[in-house]
Short mmCIF file of C-alpha atoms in Angstrom, two decimals:
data_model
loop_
_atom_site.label_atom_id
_atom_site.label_comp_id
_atom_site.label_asym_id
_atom_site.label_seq_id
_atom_site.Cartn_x
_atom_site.Cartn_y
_atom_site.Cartn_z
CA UNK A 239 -9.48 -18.43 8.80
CA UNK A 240 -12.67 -16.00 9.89
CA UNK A 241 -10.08 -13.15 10.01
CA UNK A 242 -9.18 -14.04 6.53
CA UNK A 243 -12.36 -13.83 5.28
CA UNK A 244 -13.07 -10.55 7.49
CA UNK A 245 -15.47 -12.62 9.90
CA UNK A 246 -18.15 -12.12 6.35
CA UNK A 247 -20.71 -14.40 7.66
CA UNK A 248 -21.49 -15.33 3.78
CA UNK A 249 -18.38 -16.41 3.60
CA UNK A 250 -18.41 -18.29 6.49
CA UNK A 251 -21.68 -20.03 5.95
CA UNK A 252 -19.78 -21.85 2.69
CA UNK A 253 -16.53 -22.75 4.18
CA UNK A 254 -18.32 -24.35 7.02
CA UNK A 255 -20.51 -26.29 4.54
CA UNK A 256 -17.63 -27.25 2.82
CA UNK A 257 -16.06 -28.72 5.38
CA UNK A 258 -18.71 -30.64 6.73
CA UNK A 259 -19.42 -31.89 3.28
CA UNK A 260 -15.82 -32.52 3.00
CA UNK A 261 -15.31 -30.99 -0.06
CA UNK A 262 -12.58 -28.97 1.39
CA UNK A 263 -9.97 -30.37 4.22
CA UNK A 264 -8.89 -27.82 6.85
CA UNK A 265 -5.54 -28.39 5.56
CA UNK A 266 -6.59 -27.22 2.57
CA UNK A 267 -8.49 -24.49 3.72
CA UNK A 268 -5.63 -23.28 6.28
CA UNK A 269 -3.02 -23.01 3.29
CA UNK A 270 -5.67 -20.52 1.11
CA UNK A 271 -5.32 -18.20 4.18
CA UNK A 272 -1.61 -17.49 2.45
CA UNK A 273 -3.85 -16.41 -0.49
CA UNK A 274 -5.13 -12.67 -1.51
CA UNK A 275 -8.05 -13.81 -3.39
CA UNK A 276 -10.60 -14.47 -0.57
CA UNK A 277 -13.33 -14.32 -3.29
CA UNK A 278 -12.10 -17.18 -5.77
CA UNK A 279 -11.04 -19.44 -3.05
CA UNK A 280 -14.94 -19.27 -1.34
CA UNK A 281 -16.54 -19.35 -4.49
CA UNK A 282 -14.17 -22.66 -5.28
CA UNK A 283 -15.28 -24.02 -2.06
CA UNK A 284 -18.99 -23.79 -3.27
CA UNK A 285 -18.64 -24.73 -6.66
CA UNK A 286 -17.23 -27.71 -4.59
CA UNK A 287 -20.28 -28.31 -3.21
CA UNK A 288 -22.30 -29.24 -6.32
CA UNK A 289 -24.56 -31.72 -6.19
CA UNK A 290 -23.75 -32.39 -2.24
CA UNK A 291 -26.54 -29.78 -1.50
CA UNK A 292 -29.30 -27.88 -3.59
CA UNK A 293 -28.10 -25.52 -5.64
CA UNK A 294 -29.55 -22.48 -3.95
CA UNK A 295 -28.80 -22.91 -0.46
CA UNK A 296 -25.62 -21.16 -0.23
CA UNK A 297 -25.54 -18.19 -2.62
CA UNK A 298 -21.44 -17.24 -3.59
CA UNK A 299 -19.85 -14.19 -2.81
CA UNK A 300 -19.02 -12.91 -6.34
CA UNK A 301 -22.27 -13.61 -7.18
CA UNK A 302 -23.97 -12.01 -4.09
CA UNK A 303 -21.60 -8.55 -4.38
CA UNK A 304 -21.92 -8.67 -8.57
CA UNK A 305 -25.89 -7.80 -7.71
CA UNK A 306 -24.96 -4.67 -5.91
CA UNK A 307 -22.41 -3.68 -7.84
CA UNK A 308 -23.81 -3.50 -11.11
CA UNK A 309 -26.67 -1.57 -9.60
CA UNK A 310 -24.02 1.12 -9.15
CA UNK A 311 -23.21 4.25 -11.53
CA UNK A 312 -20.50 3.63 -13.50
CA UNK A 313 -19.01 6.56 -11.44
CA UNK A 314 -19.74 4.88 -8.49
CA UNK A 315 -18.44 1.51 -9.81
CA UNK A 316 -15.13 3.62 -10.71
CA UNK A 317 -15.00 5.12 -7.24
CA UNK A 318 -15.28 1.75 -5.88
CA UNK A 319 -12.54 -0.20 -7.31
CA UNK A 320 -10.31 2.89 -6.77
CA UNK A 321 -11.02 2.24 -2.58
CA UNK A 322 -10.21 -1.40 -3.42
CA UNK A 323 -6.62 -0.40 -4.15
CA UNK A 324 -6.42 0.45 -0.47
CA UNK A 325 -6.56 -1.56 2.53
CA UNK A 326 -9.18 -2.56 4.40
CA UNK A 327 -8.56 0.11 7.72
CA UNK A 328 -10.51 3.13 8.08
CA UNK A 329 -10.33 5.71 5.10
CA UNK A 330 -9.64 9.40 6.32
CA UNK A 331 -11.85 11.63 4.89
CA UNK A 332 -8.69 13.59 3.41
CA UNK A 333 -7.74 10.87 1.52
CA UNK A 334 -11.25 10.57 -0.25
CA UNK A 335 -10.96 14.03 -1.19
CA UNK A 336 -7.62 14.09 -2.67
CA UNK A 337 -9.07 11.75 -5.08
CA UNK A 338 -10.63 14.77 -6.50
CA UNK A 339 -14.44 14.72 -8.62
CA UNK A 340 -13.82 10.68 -8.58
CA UNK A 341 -15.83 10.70 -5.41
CA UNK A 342 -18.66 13.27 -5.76
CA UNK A 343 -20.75 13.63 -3.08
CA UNK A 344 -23.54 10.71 -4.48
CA UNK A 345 -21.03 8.35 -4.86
CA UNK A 346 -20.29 9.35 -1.17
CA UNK A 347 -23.76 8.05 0.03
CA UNK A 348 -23.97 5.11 -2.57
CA UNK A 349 -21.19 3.47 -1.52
CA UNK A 350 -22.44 3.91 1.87
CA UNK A 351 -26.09 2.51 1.21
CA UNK A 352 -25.16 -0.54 -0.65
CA UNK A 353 -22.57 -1.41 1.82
CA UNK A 354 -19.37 -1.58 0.02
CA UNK A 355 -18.28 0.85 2.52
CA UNK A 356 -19.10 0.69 6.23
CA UNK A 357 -19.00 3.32 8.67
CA UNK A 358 -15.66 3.78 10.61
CA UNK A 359 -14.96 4.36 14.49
CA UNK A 360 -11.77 5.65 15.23
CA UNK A 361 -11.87 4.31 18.77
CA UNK A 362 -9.73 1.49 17.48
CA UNK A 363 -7.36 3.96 15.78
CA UNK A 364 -7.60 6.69 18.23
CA UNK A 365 -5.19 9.58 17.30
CA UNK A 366 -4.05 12.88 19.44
CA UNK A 367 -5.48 14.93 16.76
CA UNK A 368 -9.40 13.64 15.98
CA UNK A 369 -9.21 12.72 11.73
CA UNK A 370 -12.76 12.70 10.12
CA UNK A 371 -13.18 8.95 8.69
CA UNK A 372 -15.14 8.47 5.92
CA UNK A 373 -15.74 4.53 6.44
CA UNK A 374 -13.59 1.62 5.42
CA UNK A 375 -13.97 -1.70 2.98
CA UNK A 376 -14.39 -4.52 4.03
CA UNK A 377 -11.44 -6.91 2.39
CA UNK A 378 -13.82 -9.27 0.95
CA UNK A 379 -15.22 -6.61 -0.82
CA UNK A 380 -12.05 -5.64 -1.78
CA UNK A 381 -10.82 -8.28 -3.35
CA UNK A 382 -14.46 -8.65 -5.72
CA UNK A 383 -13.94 -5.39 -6.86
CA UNK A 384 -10.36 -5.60 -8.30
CA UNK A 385 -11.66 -8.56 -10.07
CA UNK A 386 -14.20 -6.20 -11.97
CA UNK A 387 -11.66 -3.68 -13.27
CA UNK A 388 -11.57 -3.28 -16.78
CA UNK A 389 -8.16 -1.88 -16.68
CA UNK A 390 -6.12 -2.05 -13.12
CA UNK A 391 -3.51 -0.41 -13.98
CA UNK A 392 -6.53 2.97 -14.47
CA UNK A 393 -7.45 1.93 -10.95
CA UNK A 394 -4.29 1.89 -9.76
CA UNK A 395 -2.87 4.80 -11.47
CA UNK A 396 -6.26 7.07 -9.09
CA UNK A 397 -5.14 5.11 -6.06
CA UNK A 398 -1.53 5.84 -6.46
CA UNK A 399 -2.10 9.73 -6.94
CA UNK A 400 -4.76 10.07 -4.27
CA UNK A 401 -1.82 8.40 -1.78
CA UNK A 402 0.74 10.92 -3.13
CA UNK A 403 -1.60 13.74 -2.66
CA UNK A 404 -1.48 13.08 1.03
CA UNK A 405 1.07 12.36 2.12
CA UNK A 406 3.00 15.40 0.24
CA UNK A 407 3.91 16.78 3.97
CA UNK A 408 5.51 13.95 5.75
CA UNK A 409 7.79 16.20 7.26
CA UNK A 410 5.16 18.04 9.44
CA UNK A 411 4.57 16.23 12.90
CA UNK A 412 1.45 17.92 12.79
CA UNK A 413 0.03 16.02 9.80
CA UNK A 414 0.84 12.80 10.87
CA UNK A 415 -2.24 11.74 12.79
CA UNK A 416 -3.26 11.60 9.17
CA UNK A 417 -0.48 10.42 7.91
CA UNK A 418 -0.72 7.51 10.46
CA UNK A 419 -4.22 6.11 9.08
CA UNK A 420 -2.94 6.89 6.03
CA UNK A 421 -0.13 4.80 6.59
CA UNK A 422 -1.57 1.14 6.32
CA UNK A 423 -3.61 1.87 2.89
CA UNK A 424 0.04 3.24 1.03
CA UNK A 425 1.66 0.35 2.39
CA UNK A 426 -0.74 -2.20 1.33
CA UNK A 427 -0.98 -0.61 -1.91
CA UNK A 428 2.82 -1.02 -2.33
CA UNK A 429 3.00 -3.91 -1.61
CA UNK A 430 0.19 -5.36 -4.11
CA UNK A 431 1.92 -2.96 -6.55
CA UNK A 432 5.45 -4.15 -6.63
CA UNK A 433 4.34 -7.85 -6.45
CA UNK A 434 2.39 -7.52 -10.35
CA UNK A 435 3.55 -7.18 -13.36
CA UNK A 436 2.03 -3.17 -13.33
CA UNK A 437 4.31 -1.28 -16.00
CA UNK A 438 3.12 2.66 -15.09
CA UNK A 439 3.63 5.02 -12.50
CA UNK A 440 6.52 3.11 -11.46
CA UNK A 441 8.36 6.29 -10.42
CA UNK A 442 5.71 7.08 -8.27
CA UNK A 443 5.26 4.39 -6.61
CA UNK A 444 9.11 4.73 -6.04
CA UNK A 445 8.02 8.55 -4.85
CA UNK A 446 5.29 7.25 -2.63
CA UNK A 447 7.69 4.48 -1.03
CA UNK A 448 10.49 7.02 -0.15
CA UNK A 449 7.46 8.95 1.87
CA UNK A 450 6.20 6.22 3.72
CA UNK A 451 10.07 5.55 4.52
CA UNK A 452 10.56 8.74 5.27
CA UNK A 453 7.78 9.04 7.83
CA UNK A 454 9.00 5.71 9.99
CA UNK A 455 12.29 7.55 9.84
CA UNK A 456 11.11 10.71 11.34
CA UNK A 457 8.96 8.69 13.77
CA UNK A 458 12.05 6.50 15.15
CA UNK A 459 10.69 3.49 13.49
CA UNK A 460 14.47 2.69 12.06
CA UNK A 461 13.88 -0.79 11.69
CA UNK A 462 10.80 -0.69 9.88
CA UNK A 463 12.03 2.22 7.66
CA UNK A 464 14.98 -0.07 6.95
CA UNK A 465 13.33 -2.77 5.52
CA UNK A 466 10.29 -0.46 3.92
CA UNK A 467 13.40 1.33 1.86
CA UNK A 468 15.50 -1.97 1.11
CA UNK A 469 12.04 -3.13 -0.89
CA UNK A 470 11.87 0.53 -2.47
CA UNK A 471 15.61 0.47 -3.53
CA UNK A 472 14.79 -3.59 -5.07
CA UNK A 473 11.89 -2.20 -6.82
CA UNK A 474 13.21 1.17 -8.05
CA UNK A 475 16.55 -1.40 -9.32
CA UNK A 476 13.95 -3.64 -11.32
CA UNK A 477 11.32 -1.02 -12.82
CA UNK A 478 13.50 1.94 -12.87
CA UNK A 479 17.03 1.19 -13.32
CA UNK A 480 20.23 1.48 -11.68
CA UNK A 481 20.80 5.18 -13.13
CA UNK A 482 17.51 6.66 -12.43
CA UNK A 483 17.57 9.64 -10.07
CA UNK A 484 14.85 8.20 -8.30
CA UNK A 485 16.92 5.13 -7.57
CA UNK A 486 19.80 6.95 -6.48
CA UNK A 487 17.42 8.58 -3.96
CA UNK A 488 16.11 5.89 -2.61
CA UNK A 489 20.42 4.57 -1.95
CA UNK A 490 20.86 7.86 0.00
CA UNK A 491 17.31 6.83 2.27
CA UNK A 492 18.16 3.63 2.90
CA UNK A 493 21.94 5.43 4.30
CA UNK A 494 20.02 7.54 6.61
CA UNK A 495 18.54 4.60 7.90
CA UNK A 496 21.64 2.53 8.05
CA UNK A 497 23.84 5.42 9.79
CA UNK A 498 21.41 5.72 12.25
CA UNK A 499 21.32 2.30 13.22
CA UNK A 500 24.87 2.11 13.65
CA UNK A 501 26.18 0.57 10.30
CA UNK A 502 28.20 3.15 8.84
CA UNK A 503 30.39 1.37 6.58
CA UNK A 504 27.14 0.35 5.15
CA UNK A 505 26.02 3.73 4.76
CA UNK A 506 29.43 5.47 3.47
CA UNK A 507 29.23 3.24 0.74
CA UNK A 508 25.64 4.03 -0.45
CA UNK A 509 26.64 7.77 -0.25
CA UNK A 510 29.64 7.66 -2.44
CA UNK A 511 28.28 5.39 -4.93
CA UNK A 512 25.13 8.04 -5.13
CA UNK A 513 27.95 11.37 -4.63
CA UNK A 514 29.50 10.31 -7.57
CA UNK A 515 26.62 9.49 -9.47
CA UNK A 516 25.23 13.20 -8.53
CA UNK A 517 28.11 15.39 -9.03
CA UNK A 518 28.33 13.60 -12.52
CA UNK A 519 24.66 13.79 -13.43
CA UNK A 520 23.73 17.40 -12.03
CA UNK A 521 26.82 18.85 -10.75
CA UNK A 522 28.86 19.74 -7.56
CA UNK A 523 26.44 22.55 -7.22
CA UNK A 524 23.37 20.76 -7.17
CA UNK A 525 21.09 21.26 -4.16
CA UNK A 526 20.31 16.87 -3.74
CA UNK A 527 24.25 16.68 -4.44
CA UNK A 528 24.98 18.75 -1.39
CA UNK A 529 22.66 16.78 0.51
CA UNK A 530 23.92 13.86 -0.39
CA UNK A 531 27.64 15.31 0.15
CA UNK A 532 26.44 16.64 3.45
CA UNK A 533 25.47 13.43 4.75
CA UNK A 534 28.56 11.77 4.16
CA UNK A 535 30.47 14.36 6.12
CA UNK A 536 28.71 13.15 8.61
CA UNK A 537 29.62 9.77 8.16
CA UNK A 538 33.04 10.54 8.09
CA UNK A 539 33.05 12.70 11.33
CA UNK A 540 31.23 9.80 13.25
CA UNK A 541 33.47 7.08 11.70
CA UNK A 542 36.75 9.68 12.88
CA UNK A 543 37.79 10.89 9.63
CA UNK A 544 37.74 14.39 10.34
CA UNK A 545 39.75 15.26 8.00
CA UNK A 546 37.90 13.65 4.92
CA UNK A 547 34.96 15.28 6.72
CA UNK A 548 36.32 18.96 6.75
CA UNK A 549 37.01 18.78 3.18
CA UNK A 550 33.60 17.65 2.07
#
């Protein structure tokens, strides 16, 4: 429960009092934990406790973070519900900047001073190659701010860019220190992203997802990348169809993953549906046809059809 609420010692303060007041049961309370909305389920918990004690001793956490917010820019305000897209782990530096003017260098130092972001140490997240941190929010936080956004998907549509913006070189060992702290903030934003009802930018979420598979695949993380891509290939399915190049992309991934672990049946099958679907769609020629025809070579070679494999 205090790591749900980020150890906030506001928060805290009225869960405790709700409990003691019994206004809540620890039942009850336990089972909110499953929740995302730390904010509404502590400011429930005091509106609970009405009339059980006066009406100022426990100020709520909307209401505490809603004075410091709207003593923000507007630009800051914007800046700020853009972070809350992201998780709550350190933000590299990197990533604030591919957000572009969104985060001028005042909105830098406001967000700072009124403590919606707090400074970072990477001791924590130590990496072999030292990535300047910017600071990180604090989930609590988090979850206020997306409850201010006058339009989400706007919020959502900076966050999403920002996240494709770095991680454009997944291939490079080099870049993945960053990539690594970059890591937890796509995947959270994912995650929130394919559980709404968010109607743009699907492809690029799709784009983004294939990235963050792709970098668990070139770290040896096949089990992870498996089931990262098998929620890419459900979402691409539901938002972008069953002919969308993107989706047929993200059937050749999840083979990659599924030859390398061993399940080649599994993975033949993925690759002919998606051959087929290439050579008819952008030719034999095609540079992602040949890939994809490439790949299933393979296949064949390791499954012992050599000769199936010699004429692809």
């Amino acid at each position: 429960i205090a790591a749900w609420v980020g150890h906030l010692p506001l928060a805290l303060d009225v869960l405790r009092a709700a409990l003691h007041a019994r206004a809540l049961s620890p039942h009850d309370l336990l089972r909110c934990v499953d929740t995302e909305s730390v904010t509404r389920e502590v400011d429930a918990a005091r509106e609970a406790l009405c009339g059980q004690i006066p009406e100022k001793a426990l100020p709520g956490v909307s209401e505490a973070l809603s004075i410091s917010y709207q003593r923000l820019s507007a630009q800051a305000q914007r800046a700020a519900r853009a972070l809350a897209q992201l998780g709550s782990t350190p933000i590299p530096e990197q990533l604030l900047d591919a957000f572009g003017d969104v985060f001028s260098s005042k909105v830098r130092v406001a967000l700072m001073a009124r403590s919606f972001v707090t400074p970072a140490f990477s001791g924590e997240h130590a990496a072999p190659v030292v990535v300047p941190l910017y600071g990180q929010m604090h989930r609590v936080v988090a979850d206020f701010l997306r409850t201010q956004a006058p339009d989400t998907e706007a919020d959502r549509t900076l966050a999403r860019a920002a996240l494709l913006v770095t991680t454009s070189n997944v291939e490079d060992p080099q870049a993945w220190p960053l990539l690594n702290l970059c890591l937890p903030h796509a995947e959270v934003f994912l995650q929130r992203v394919m559980q709404s009802n968010d109607q743009t930018g699907a492809e690029g979420t799709v784009k983004l997802g294939q990235r963050i598979g792709k970098l668990q695949f070139d770290q040896g993380l096949f089990a992870a990348a498996r089931e990262h891509d098998e929620r890419v290939l459900e979402f691409a399915l539901l938002r972008l169809g069953p002919e969308h190049p993107r989706t047929f992309i993200a059937m050749h991934n999840l083979a990659g993953i599924l030859h390398a672990q061993g399940d080649l049946s599994g993975a033949r099958q993925l690759q002919e549906r998606v051959l087929a679907a290439f050579e008819l769609k952008l030719g034999t020629g095609n540079p992602l046809s040949l890939d994809v025809m490439n790949s299933l070579a393979e296949t064949l070679h390791t499954q012992g059809d050599l000769a199936g494999a010699r004429q692809l």
